[in-house]
Amino acid sequence: MLTGLSIRNVVLIEALDLAFSGGLGVLTGETGAGKSILLDSLGLILGDRADSGLVRAGEDQASVTATFEFASLPGPLRGALADADIDVEPGEPLIIRRRLRADGGSKAFVNDQPVGVALLREMARSLVELHGQHDDRGLVNARGHRTLLDRYARTDVAAVADAWDKWRRAEDALAAARAQIEQAAAEQDLLLAHLAELTALEPVPGEEEELAGQRATMQKGERLSGDLATLQHLWTGSDSALASLRGAARRLDRIAHELPLLAEALEALDRAVIEAGEAEDKLAQAAEALAHDPALLDRIETRLFDLRAAARKHHCTVDELPEKMAAMRAALDAIEGGEAQMAGLARAAQEAGLDYRAKAELLSVARAEAARRLDAAVAAELAPLKLDAAKFRTAVVRLPDDRWGAQGVDAVEFLISTNPGADFAPLAKIASGGELSRFILALKVALAEEGGAATVIFDEIDRGVGGAVASAIGERLARLAHGGQLLAVTHSPQVAARGNAHYLIAKSSEGTVTRTSVTLLDSAGRQEEIARMLSGAEITAEARAQADRLLEQA
């Protein structure tokens, strides 16, 4: 709930610090004292548009700070803060600050972290529910009526939402399988042709690299064949260098024993013969490795061309061609086995749809029954609020199939008829400002709403009524405020007397400077203010006595 509100330099408010508690808090004061300034200031906290006209004359900027405290954060509020990466520890207050410059710029902060105004608007739904003379939110907005009825009926909407989600997933799986099979069937002839080509080609992973290596080696052999032939001629035959070395070694061997130097020469010559022999072997091996076979080279180049052409055709690498073949076979298998798969998915989707319809029908029945009970409960509240000629109806309407969803198959809207014989129509289109506020109060009382905003504000709900009607309004506001927090801006002494806390809004002038102040009244102050509300400018003893009676009755 709202526990503190600090305002600086907003219109007529120079500096104001207010503390709020639970229960019913009433705000009173003469017309024009500045009650709207308080609501405008709170509106800044709730994400309303920044209006530079709110900045007090002569000041550079204005600021509003609101403090909210919760036993535990409401789920939607906790989710919004989590999405914004703002951590609020259990028991820690939520402090929202909005700063407005005279040039129209503004900044917002949540627990000292800068945030966008969109987050304030999202948080507002869990923080403050404002019902005023021209309110188009809260209970007036038909988009929330279904949720309000479900809370009243305590329906199991979550089960319907879960069934809807399962049905959607089953239908999506069926549609995806159908689309895949239809696409594959449309391409079946092409798939068969492509698969036949690749099957005839029989690509093997790593084949391209191996063939390219063989081709490169053979191309080298073709280029080096002349040099190799010359070298082999030098190394072979009876007149080759190697034959001459061997002949010299035989001659030297016959005379090497005659002189040590000759023996050493023979050893060196033997080594040369061995090295030359090894060179001859290497040359032979190289010639064999680089053997140039034009027919084989042509086959290799043709194979490489075919493999690479197929890879370009299928937009992949040569090594990925076997995977392409496997994918084509899988697609063809899917066509052949598709009917069985489709039948299974269709059964699953049908069963999920029947389950959703069954749960949605139960939800519709529960809503219809709750609507009748709510209509009776609201009707019981209308006469005491001087709306005895009006009628209230909760319309539960079946939606067309294409608008079914996680919330079921119904649209829900609260309708009223303000005069006998008049047609029913939405709240905002028929009710006047005062009637609308009283209808909303009747609804709030009948709904005994749970899970709404932490703080509810009624702005001049008692406008245009008095006496017994005002007393009925005060009694219902007090009932609504029990266990929560409700603030009411009022001109009615009967409503003011019901407050747990009473704030007086007053305007004062010093020369050309005008200020608005807000004071929390004690018991004597409350008696005096309620007496003023009863008697006007001159407070009489009779007015004070009547004020005491109202306070005692409350």
Coordinates of C-alpha atoms in Angstrom, one line a residue:
M1 CA 0.0 0.0 0.0
L2 CA 0.9 3.7 -0.3
T3 CA 2.8 4.7 2.9
G4 CA 4.3 8.0 1.9
L5 CA 4.0 10.8 -0.6
S6 CA 6.5 13.7 -0.9
I7 CA 5.8 16.6 -3.3
R8 CA 8.1 19.4 -4.2
N9 CA 7.2 22.5 -6.3
V10 CA 4.0 21.1 -8.0
V11 CA 1.7 24.0 -8.9
L12 CA 0.6 25.4 -5.5
I13 CA 2.4 22.9 -3.4
E14 CA 5.9 24.1 -2.3
A15 CA 6.8 21.2 -0.1
L16 CA 4.6 18.5 1.3
D17 CA 5.3 15.2 3.0
L18 CA 2.4 12.9 3.8
A19 CA 2.3 9.5 5.6
F20 CA -0.6 7.1 4.9
S21 CA -1.8 4.0 6.7
G22 CA -4.2 1.3 6.0
G23 CA -8.0 1.5 6.1
L24 CA -10.1 4.4 4.9
G25 CA -8.3 7.7 4.5
V26 CA -10.5 10.7 3.6
L27 CA -9.3 14.0 2.1
T28 CA -11.5 17.1 2.4
G29 CA -11.2 20.8 1.9
E30 CA -13.0 23.7 0.2
T31 CA -13.4 23.7 -3.5
G32 CA -10.3 24.9 -5.2
A33 CA -8.0 24.1 -2.3
G34 CA -5.9 21.8 -4.4
K35 CA -7.2 18.2 -4.2
S36 CA -6.6 17.8 -7.9
I37 CA -3.0 18.7 -7.4
L38 CA -2.5 15.7 -5.1
L39 CA -4.1 13.4 -7.7
D40 CA -2.0 14.9 -10.5
S41 CA 1.1 14.4 -8.5
L42 CA 0.2 10.8 -7.9
G43 CA -0.5 10.5 -11.6
L44 CA 3.1 11.4 -12.4
I45 CA 4.2 8.4 -10.2
L46 CA 1.7 6.2 -12.2
G47 CA 3.2 7.1 -15.5
D48 CA 0.9 10.0 -16.6
R49 CA 2.2 12.3 -19.3
A50 CA 4.7 14.9 -18.0
D51 CA 3.1 18.4 -18.2
S52 CA 5.5 21.3 -17.6
G53 CA 2.5 23.3 -16.3
L54 CA 2.7 21.3 -13.1
V55 CA 6.0 22.9 -12.2
R56 CA 5.5 25.7 -9.6
A57 CA 5.9 29.2 -11.1
G58 CA 9.5 30.4 -10.7
E59 CA 11.0 26.9 -10.1
D60 CA 13.2 24.9 -12.5
Q61 CA 11.8 21.6 -11.6
A62 CA 9.2 19.6 -9.6
S63 CA 9.4 16.2 -8.1
V64 CA 7.1 13.6 -6.6
T65 CA 8.2 10.6 -4.5
A66 CA 5.9 7.8 -3.5
T67 CA 6.7 5.0 -1.1
F68 CA 4.8 1.7 -1.2
E69 CA 5.2 -1.2 1.2
F70 CA 4.0 -4.8 0.9
A71 CA 3.9 -7.9 3.0
S72 CA 4.8 -9.6 -0.3
L73 CA 5.0 -8.1 -3.8
P74 CA 2.0 -8.9 -6.0
G75 CA 2.9 -11.3 -8.8
P76 CA 2.5 -8.9 -11.8
L77 CA 4.5 -6.2 -10.0
R78 CA 7.2 -8.7 -9.1
G79 CA 7.4 -9.8 -12.8
A80 CA 7.5 -6.2 -14.1
L81 CA 10.4 -5.3 -11.7
A82 CA 12.2 -8.5 -12.6
D83 CA 12.0 -7.8 -16.3
A84 CA 13.5 -4.4 -15.6
D85 CA 16.4 -6.0 -13.5
I86 CA 15.2 -4.3 -10.3
D87 CA 15.6 -6.3 -7.2
V88 CA 13.3 -5.6 -4.2
E89 CA 14.1 -7.6 -1.1
P90 CA 11.3 -8.9 1.1
G91 CA 10.2 -6.2 3.5
E92 CA 12.1 -3.5 1.5
P93 CA 9.9 -0.5 0.4
L94 CA 9.3 0.3 -3.2
I95 CA 10.2 4.0 -3.8
I96 CA 9.1 5.6 -7.0
R97 CA 10.4 9.1 -7.9
R98 CA 9.5 11.3 -10.8
R99 CA 11.3 14.5 -11.6
L100 CA 9.7 17.1 -14.0
R101 CA 11.6 20.0 -15.5
A102 CA 10.0 23.3 -16.4
D103 CA 11.0 22.7 -20.1
G104 CA 8.8 19.5 -20.1
G105 CA 11.5 16.9 -19.7
S106 CA 11.1 14.2 -17.0
K107 CA 13.0 11.3 -15.4
A108 CA 11.7 8.4 -13.4
F109 CA 13.4 6.2 -10.8
V110 CA 12.5 3.1 -9.0
N111 CA 14.6 2.4 -5.9
D112 CA 17.1 4.9 -7.3
Q113 CA 17.4 3.1 -10.6
P114 CA 16.4 5.1 -13.7
V115 CA 13.5 3.6 -15.6
G116 CA 11.2 4.4 -18.5
V117 CA 7.7 5.8 -18.0
A118 CA 6.3 2.6 -19.7
L119 CA 7.4 0.6 -16.6
L120 CA 5.6 3.1 -14.3
R121 CA 2.4 2.5 -16.3
E122 CA 2.8 -1.2 -16.1
M123 CA 3.4 -1.1 -12.4
A124 CA 0.5 1.3 -11.8
R125 CA -2.0 -1.6 -12.3
S126 CA -0.7 -3.2 -9.2
L127 CA -0.2 -0.1 -7.2
V128 CA -3.1 2.3 -7.5
E129 CA -6.7 2.0 -8.8
L130 CA -8.2 5.4 -9.4
H131 CA -11.9 6.0 -9.9
G132 CA -12.8 9.5 -10.7
Q133 CA -15.4 11.6 -12.5
H134 CA -13.9 10.9 -16.0
D135 CA -12.2 7.6 -15.3
D136 CA -11.9 5.2 -18.3
R137 CA -9.8 2.6 -16.6
G138 CA -10.3 0.0 -13.9
L139 CA -13.8 -1.4 -13.7
V140 CA -15.0 0.7 -16.6
N141 CA -12.6 -0.9 -19.1
A142 CA -14.4 -4.0 -20.5
R143 CA -11.0 -5.7 -21.2
G144 CA -10.8 -6.5 -17.5
H145 CA -14.3 -7.6 -16.9
R146 CA -13.7 -11.3 -17.7
T147 CA -10.8 -11.4 -15.2
L148 CA -13.0 -9.8 -12.5
L149 CA -15.8 -12.2 -13.0
D150 CA -13.4 -15.2 -12.9
R151 CA -12.0 -13.9 -9.6
Y152 CA -15.5 -13.5 -8.3
A153 CA -16.4 -17.1 -9.4
R154 CA -13.0 -18.5 -8.4
T155 CA -12.9 -20.4 -11.6
D156 CA -10.0 -22.6 -12.7
V157 CA -8.9 -20.5 -15.7
A158 CA -5.4 -22.0 -15.4
A159 CA -6.6 -25.4 -16.4
V160 CA -8.3 -24.0 -19.4
A161 CA -5.1 -22.0 -20.3
D162 CA -3.1 -25.2 -20.0
A163 CA -5.5 -27.2 -22.2
W164 CA -5.5 -24.4 -24.8
D165 CA -1.7 -24.4 -24.8
K166 CA -1.6 -28.2 -25.3
W167 CA -4.2 -28.0 -28.1
R168 CA -2.2 -25.2 -29.9
R169 CA 1.0 -27.2 -29.7
A170 CA -0.7 -30.3 -31.0
E171 CA -2.3 -28.4 -33.9
D172 CA 1.1 -26.7 -34.7
A173 CA 2.8 -30.1 -34.7
L174 CA 0.1 -31.4 -37.1
A175 CA 0.3 -28.4 -39.4
A176 CA 4.1 -28.6 -39.5
A177 CA 4.1 -32.3 -40.4
R178 CA 1.4 -31.7 -43.0
A179 CA 3.4 -28.9 -44.5
Q180 CA 6.6 -30.9 -44.5
I181 CA 4.9 -33.9 -46.2
E182 CA 3.1 -31.7 -48.7
Q183 CA 6.3 -30.0 -49.7
A184 CA 8.1 -33.3 -49.9
A185 CA 5.3 -34.8 -52.0
A186 CA 5.4 -31.8 -54.4
E187 CA 9.1 -32.3 -54.8
Q188 CA 9.0 -36.1 -55.0
D189 CA 9.8 -36.5 -58.7
L190 CA 12.7 -34.1 -58.4
L191 CA 13.9 -35.8 -55.3
L192 CA 13.9 -39.2 -57.0
A193 CA 15.8 -37.7 -60.0
H194 CA 18.4 -36.1 -57.8
L195 CA 18.8 -39.2 -55.6
A196 CA 19.3 -41.3 -58.8
E197 CA 22.0 -39.0 -60.0
L198 CA 23.8 -39.0 -56.7
T199 CA 23.4 -42.8 -56.3
A200 CA 25.0 -43.3 -59.7
L201 CA 27.8 -40.9 -58.7
E202 CA 28.3 -42.7 -55.3
P203 CA 30.2 -39.8 -53.6
V204 CA 32.5 -40.8 -50.7
P205 CA 33.6 -38.5 -48.0
G206 CA 37.3 -37.4 -48.5
E207 CA 37.2 -38.5 -52.1
E208 CA 37.7 -35.0 -53.5
E209 CA 40.9 -34.4 -51.6
E210 CA 42.4 -37.8 -52.6
L211 CA 41.6 -37.3 -56.3
A212 CA 42.9 -33.8 -56.3
G213 CA 46.1 -35.0 -54.8
Q214 CA 46.5 -37.8 -57.4
R215 CA 45.8 -35.3 -60.2
A216 CA 48.4 -32.9 -58.9
T217 CA 51.0 -35.6 -58.6
M218 CA 50.4 -36.8 -62.2
Q219 CA 50.5 -33.3 -63.5
K220 CA 53.9 -32.9 -61.9
G221 CA 55.0 -36.1 -63.6
E222 CA 53.9 -34.8 -66.9
R223 CA 55.9 -31.6 -66.4
L224 CA 59.0 -33.4 -65.1
S225 CA 59.0 -36.4 -67.5
G226 CA 61.8 -35.0 -69.8
D227 CA 64.2 -34.3 -66.9
L228 CA 63.6 -37.7 -65.4
A229 CA 64.3 -39.5 -68.6
T230 CA 67.6 -37.6 -69.0
L231 CA 68.6 -38.4 -65.4
Q232 CA 67.7 -42.1 -65.8
H233 CA 69.8 -42.3 -68.9
L234 CA 72.8 -40.8 -67.0
W235 CA 72.4 -43.4 -64.3
T236 CA 71.7 -46.5 -66.4
G237 CA 73.4 -48.3 -69.2
S238 CA 77.0 -49.5 -69.8
D239 CA 78.2 -46.0 -70.5
S240 CA 76.5 -44.3 -67.5
A241 CA 78.3 -42.5 -64.7
L242 CA 77.4 -45.2 -62.2
A243 CA 78.8 -47.9 -64.5
S244 CA 82.0 -45.9 -64.9
L245 CA 82.3 -45.6 -61.1
R246 CA 81.8 -49.3 -60.6
G247 CA 84.4 -50.1 -63.2
A248 CA 86.9 -47.8 -61.6
A249 CA 86.2 -49.4 -58.2
R250 CA 87.0 -52.9 -59.7
R251 CA 90.3 -51.7 -61.2
L252 CA 91.3 -50.0 -58.0
D253 CA 90.4 -53.0 -55.9
R254 CA 93.1 -55.0 -57.8
I255 CA 95.9 -52.6 -56.9
A256 CA 94.7 -51.1 -53.6
H257 CA 97.0 -53.4 -51.5
E258 CA 100.0 -51.9 -53.1
L259 CA 99.8 -48.5 -51.3
P260 CA 97.8 -47.3 -48.3
L261 CA 96.6 -44.2 -50.3
L262 CA 95.2 -46.5 -52.9
A263 CA 93.3 -48.3 -50.2
E264 CA 91.9 -45.1 -48.9
A265 CA 90.9 -44.0 -52.4
L266 CA 89.1 -47.3 -52.8
E267 CA 87.1 -46.8 -49.7
A268 CA 86.0 -43.3 -50.9
L269 CA 85.1 -44.7 -54.3
D270 CA 83.0 -47.5 -52.7
R271 CA 81.1 -44.9 -50.7
A272 CA 80.5 -42.9 -53.9
V273 CA 79.2 -46.1 -55.6
I274 CA 76.8 -46.8 -52.7
E275 CA 75.5 -43.2 -52.7
A276 CA 75.1 -43.2 -56.4
G277 CA 73.2 -46.5 -56.1
E278 CA 70.9 -45.0 -53.6
A279 CA 70.3 -42.0 -55.9
E280 CA 69.5 -44.4 -58.8
D281 CA 66.9 -46.1 -56.6
K282 CA 65.3 -42.8 -55.6
L283 CA 65.2 -41.7 -59.2
A284 CA 63.4 -45.0 -60.1
Q285 CA 60.9 -44.6 -57.3
A286 CA 60.2 -40.9 -58.3
A287 CA 59.7 -41.9 -61.9
E288 CA 57.3 -44.6 -60.8
A289 CA 55.4 -42.2 -58.5
L290 CA 55.2 -39.5 -61.2
A291 CA 54.3 -41.9 -63.9
H292 CA 52.1 -40.0 -66.3
D293 CA 49.0 -42.0 -67.5
P294 CA 46.9 -39.7 -69.7
A295 CA 43.9 -42.0 -69.6
L296 CA 44.0 -42.2 -65.7
L297 CA 44.4 -38.4 -65.4
D298 CA 41.5 -37.9 -67.7
R299 CA 39.3 -40.2 -65.6
I300 CA 40.4 -38.4 -62.4
E301 CA 39.6 -35.0 -63.8
T302 CA 36.2 -36.2 -65.1
R303 CA 35.4 -37.6 -61.7
L304 CA 36.4 -34.3 -60.0
F305 CA 34.3 -32.3 -62.4
D306 CA 31.2 -34.5 -61.8
L307 CA 31.6 -34.3 -58.0
R308 CA 32.0 -30.6 -58.0
A309 CA 29.2 -30.0 -60.4
A310 CA 26.9 -32.0 -58.2
A311 CA 28.0 -30.1 -55.1
R312 CA 27.3 -26.7 -56.8
K313 CA 23.9 -28.0 -57.9
H314 CA 22.9 -29.0 -54.3
H315 CA 24.6 -25.9 -52.7
C316 CA 27.0 -27.9 -50.6
T317 CA 30.6 -29.2 -50.5
V318 CA 31.6 -32.4 -52.2
D319 CA 32.1 -34.0 -48.8
E320 CA 28.5 -33.1 -47.8
L321 CA 27.0 -34.9 -50.8
P322 CA 26.5 -38.2 -48.9
E323 CA 24.5 -36.2 -46.3
K324 CA 22.4 -34.8 -49.0
M325 CA 21.6 -38.2 -50.2
A326 CA 20.6 -39.3 -46.7
A327 CA 18.3 -36.3 -46.4
M328 CA 16.7 -37.1 -49.7
R329 CA 16.1 -40.7 -48.7
A330 CA 14.6 -39.4 -45.4
A331 CA 12.3 -37.0 -47.2
L332 CA 11.1 -39.8 -49.5
D333 CA 10.7 -42.1 -46.5
A334 CA 8.6 -39.4 -44.8
I335 CA 6.3 -39.3 -47.9
E336 CA 5.9 -43.1 -47.7
G337 CA 5.3 -43.1 -43.9
G338 CA 3.6 -39.8 -43.7
E339 CA 0.1 -41.0 -43.6
A340 CA 0.7 -43.1 -40.4
Q341 CA 2.5 -40.1 -38.8
M342 CA -0.3 -37.7 -39.8
A343 CA -3.0 -40.0 -38.4
G344 CA -1.2 -40.1 -35.0
L345 CA -0.8 -36.3 -34.9
A346 CA -4.4 -35.7 -36.0
R347 CA -5.6 -38.0 -33.2
A348 CA -3.5 -36.1 -30.7
A349 CA -4.8 -32.7 -31.9
Q350 CA -8.4 -33.9 -31.8
E351 CA -8.1 -35.3 -28.3
A352 CA -6.4 -32.0 -27.1
G353 CA -9.2 -30.0 -28.8
L354 CA -11.9 -32.1 -27.1
D355 CA -10.2 -31.6 -23.7
Y356 CA -10.0 -27.9 -24.2
R357 CA -13.7 -27.7 -25.3
A358 CA -14.7 -29.7 -22.2
K359 CA -12.8 -27.5 -19.8
A360 CA -13.9 -24.3 -21.6
E361 CA -17.6 -25.4 -21.4
L362 CA -17.2 -26.0 -17.7
L363 CA -15.7 -22.5 -17.3
S364 CA -18.6 -21.0 -19.3
V365 CA -21.1 -22.7 -17.0
A366 CA -19.3 -21.4 -14.0
R367 CA -19.2 -17.9 -15.4
A368 CA -22.9 -17.9 -16.3
E369 CA -23.7 -19.0 -12.7
A370 CA -21.3 -16.4 -11.2
A371 CA -22.8 -13.7 -13.5
R372 CA -26.3 -14.4 -12.1
R373 CA -25.0 -14.1 -8.5
L374 CA -23.0 -11.0 -9.3
D375 CA -26.0 -9.3 -10.9
A376 CA -28.1 -10.0 -7.8
A377 CA -25.3 -8.8 -5.5
V378 CA -24.9 -5.5 -7.5
A379 CA -28.7 -5.0 -7.6
A380 CA -28.8 -5.2 -3.8
E381 CA -26.3 -2.3 -3.7
L382 CA -28.0 0.0 -6.2
A383 CA -31.0 1.2 -4.2
P384 CA -29.0 2.5 -1.2
L385 CA -26.8 4.4 -3.6
K386 CA -29.8 6.2 -5.1
L387 CA -29.6 4.0 -8.3
D388 CA -32.8 2.1 -7.6
A389 CA -34.1 2.8 -11.2
A390 CA -31.0 1.3 -12.7
K391 CA -30.3 -2.3 -13.6
F392 CA -27.0 -4.2 -13.9
R393 CA -26.2 -7.2 -16.1
T394 CA -23.1 -9.2 -16.6
A395 CA -23.1 -10.3 -20.2
V396 CA -21.4 -13.6 -20.9
V397 CA -21.3 -14.0 -24.7
R398 CA -20.0 -17.0 -26.7
L399 CA -17.1 -16.0 -29.0
P400 CA -16.7 -17.3 -32.5
D401 CA -14.3 -20.2 -32.9
D402 CA -11.5 -18.0 -34.3
R403 CA -11.5 -15.9 -31.1
W404 CA -11.2 -18.7 -28.6
G405 CA -8.1 -18.6 -26.5
A406 CA -6.4 -19.3 -23.2
Q407 CA -9.1 -17.5 -21.3
G408 CA -11.9 -19.7 -22.7
V409 CA -14.6 -19.2 -25.3
D410 CA -16.5 -16.3 -23.6
A411 CA -16.5 -12.5 -23.8
V412 CA -17.6 -10.8 -20.6
E413 CA -18.8 -7.2 -20.2
F414 CA -20.6 -5.3 -17.4
L415 CA -23.7 -3.5 -18.8
I416 CA -26.2 -1.1 -17.2
S417 CA -29.6 0.4 -17.9
T418 CA -30.1 3.6 -16.0
N419 CA -33.8 4.1 -16.7
P420 CA -36.8 1.7 -16.9
G421 CA -37.2 0.3 -20.4
A422 CA -33.8 1.6 -21.5
D423 CA -31.4 -0.7 -23.4
F424 CA -28.4 -2.1 -21.6
A425 CA -25.1 -0.6 -22.7
P426 CA -21.5 -0.4 -21.4
L427 CA -20.9 1.5 -18.1
A428 CA -19.0 4.4 -19.6
K429 CA -21.5 5.1 -22.4
I430 CA -24.6 5.5 -20.2
A431 CA -23.6 6.6 -16.7
S432 CA -23.0 10.2 -15.7
G433 CA -20.0 11.0 -13.6
G434 CA -21.7 10.6 -10.3
E435 CA -23.7 7.6 -11.4
L436 CA -20.6 6.0 -12.8
S437 CA -18.6 6.3 -9.5
R438 CA -21.6 4.9 -7.6
F439 CA -21.9 2.0 -10.0
I440 CA -18.2 1.3 -9.6
L441 CA -18.6 1.4 -5.8
A442 CA -21.5 -1.0 -6.0
L443 CA -19.4 -3.3 -8.2
K444 CA -16.4 -3.1 -5.9
V445 CA -18.6 -4.0 -2.9
A446 CA -20.3 -6.9 -4.7
L447 CA -17.1 -8.3 -6.2
A448 CA -15.2 -8.1 -2.9
E449 CA -12.3 -8.0 -5.3
E450 CA -9.1 -9.8 -4.6
G451 CA -5.9 -9.4 -6.4
G452 CA -6.5 -5.8 -7.5
A453 CA -4.4 -2.7 -6.9
A454 CA -2.8 -2.2 -3.5
T455 CA -4.4 1.2 -3.1
V456 CA -7.9 2.3 -4.3
I457 CA -8.7 6.0 -4.7
F458 CA -12.3 7.4 -5.2
D459 CA -12.4 11.0 -6.3
E460 CA -15.6 12.7 -5.3
I461 CA -17.7 9.6 -5.5
D462 CA -20.3 11.5 -3.4
R463 CA -20.8 14.4 -5.8
G464 CA -24.4 15.4 -6.1
V465 CA -25.7 13.2 -3.3
G466 CA -26.2 13.7 0.4
G467 CA -28.1 12.3 3.5
A468 CA -28.8 8.6 3.4
V469 CA -27.0 8.1 0.1
A470 CA -23.9 9.7 1.4
S471 CA -24.1 7.6 4.5
A472 CA -24.5 4.5 2.4
I473 CA -21.4 5.5 0.3
G474 CA -19.4 6.1 3.5
E475 CA -20.4 2.7 4.9
R476 CA -19.5 0.9 1.8
L477 CA -16.2 2.7 1.4
A478 CA -15.3 1.7 5.0
R479 CA -16.2 -1.9 4.3
L480 CA -14.1 -1.9 1.1
A481 CA -11.1 -0.4 3.0
H482 CA -11.2 -3.1 5.7
G483 CA -7.9 -5.1 5.5
G484 CA -6.6 -2.8 2.7
Q485 CA -6.2 0.8 1.8
L486 CA -8.7 3.1 0.3
L487 CA -8.4 6.9 -0.1
A488 CA -11.5 9.0 -0.8
V489 CA -11.6 12.7 -1.9
T490 CA -15.0 13.8 -0.5
H491 CA -17.3 16.7 0.1
S492 CA -19.6 14.7 2.2
P493 CA -19.5 14.8 6.0
Q494 CA -21.1 11.4 6.2
V495 CA -18.2 9.9 4.2
A496 CA -15.6 11.9 6.0
A497 CA -16.8 10.7 9.4
R498 CA -16.1 7.1 8.3
G499 CA -12.4 7.7 7.8
N500 CA -9.7 6.1 9.8
A501 CA -7.5 9.0 8.9
H502 CA -8.6 12.5 7.9
Y503 CA -6.5 14.9 5.8
L504 CA -7.4 18.5 5.4
I505 CA -6.4 20.2 2.1
A506 CA -6.2 24.0 2.5
K507 CA -5.0 26.9 0.4
S508 CA -3.4 30.0 1.9
S509 CA -2.0 33.3 0.4
E510 CA 0.8 35.6 1.5
G511 CA 0.9 38.6 -0.7
T512 CA 1.2 37.2 -4.3
V513 CA 2.3 33.8 -3.1
T514 CA -0.4 31.1 -2.9
R515 CA 0.3 27.7 -1.3
T516 CA -1.6 24.4 -0.8
S517 CA -1.0 22.4 2.4
V518 CA -2.3 19.1 3.7
T519 CA -2.7 18.4 7.4
L520 CA -3.5 15.1 9.2
L521 CA -6.2 16.1 11.6
D522 CA -6.5 14.9 15.2
S523 CA -9.9 14.3 16.8
A524 CA -10.6 17.9 17.5
G525 CA -9.6 18.9 14.0
R526 CA -11.8 16.2 12.5
Q527 CA -14.8 17.5 14.5
E528 CA -14.2 21.0 13.4
E529 CA -13.7 20.1 9.7
I530 CA -16.8 17.9 9.6
A531 CA -18.8 20.7 11.3
R532 CA -17.5 23.1 8.6
M533 CA -18.7 20.6 5.9
L534 CA -22.1 20.5 7.6
S535 CA -22.6 24.2 8.2
G536 CA -20.5 26.1 5.6
A537 CA -18.5 29.2 6.4
E538 CA -19.9 29.8 9.9
I539 CA -19.4 26.8 12.2
T540 CA -22.2 26.6 14.8
A541 CA -22.5 24.7 18.0
E542 CA -25.3 22.6 16.4
A543 CA -22.9 21.7 13.5
R544 CA -20.3 20.6 16.0
A545 CA -22.8 18.5 17.8
Q546 CA -24.0 16.9 14.6
A547 CA -20.3 16.2 13.7
D548 CA -19.9 14.4 17.0
R549 CA -22.9 12.3 16.3
L550 CA -21.6 11.3 12.8
L551 CA -18.2 10.4 14.3
E552 CA -19.8 8.3 17.0
Q553 CA -22.0 6.5 14.5
A554 CA -18.9 5.7 12.4

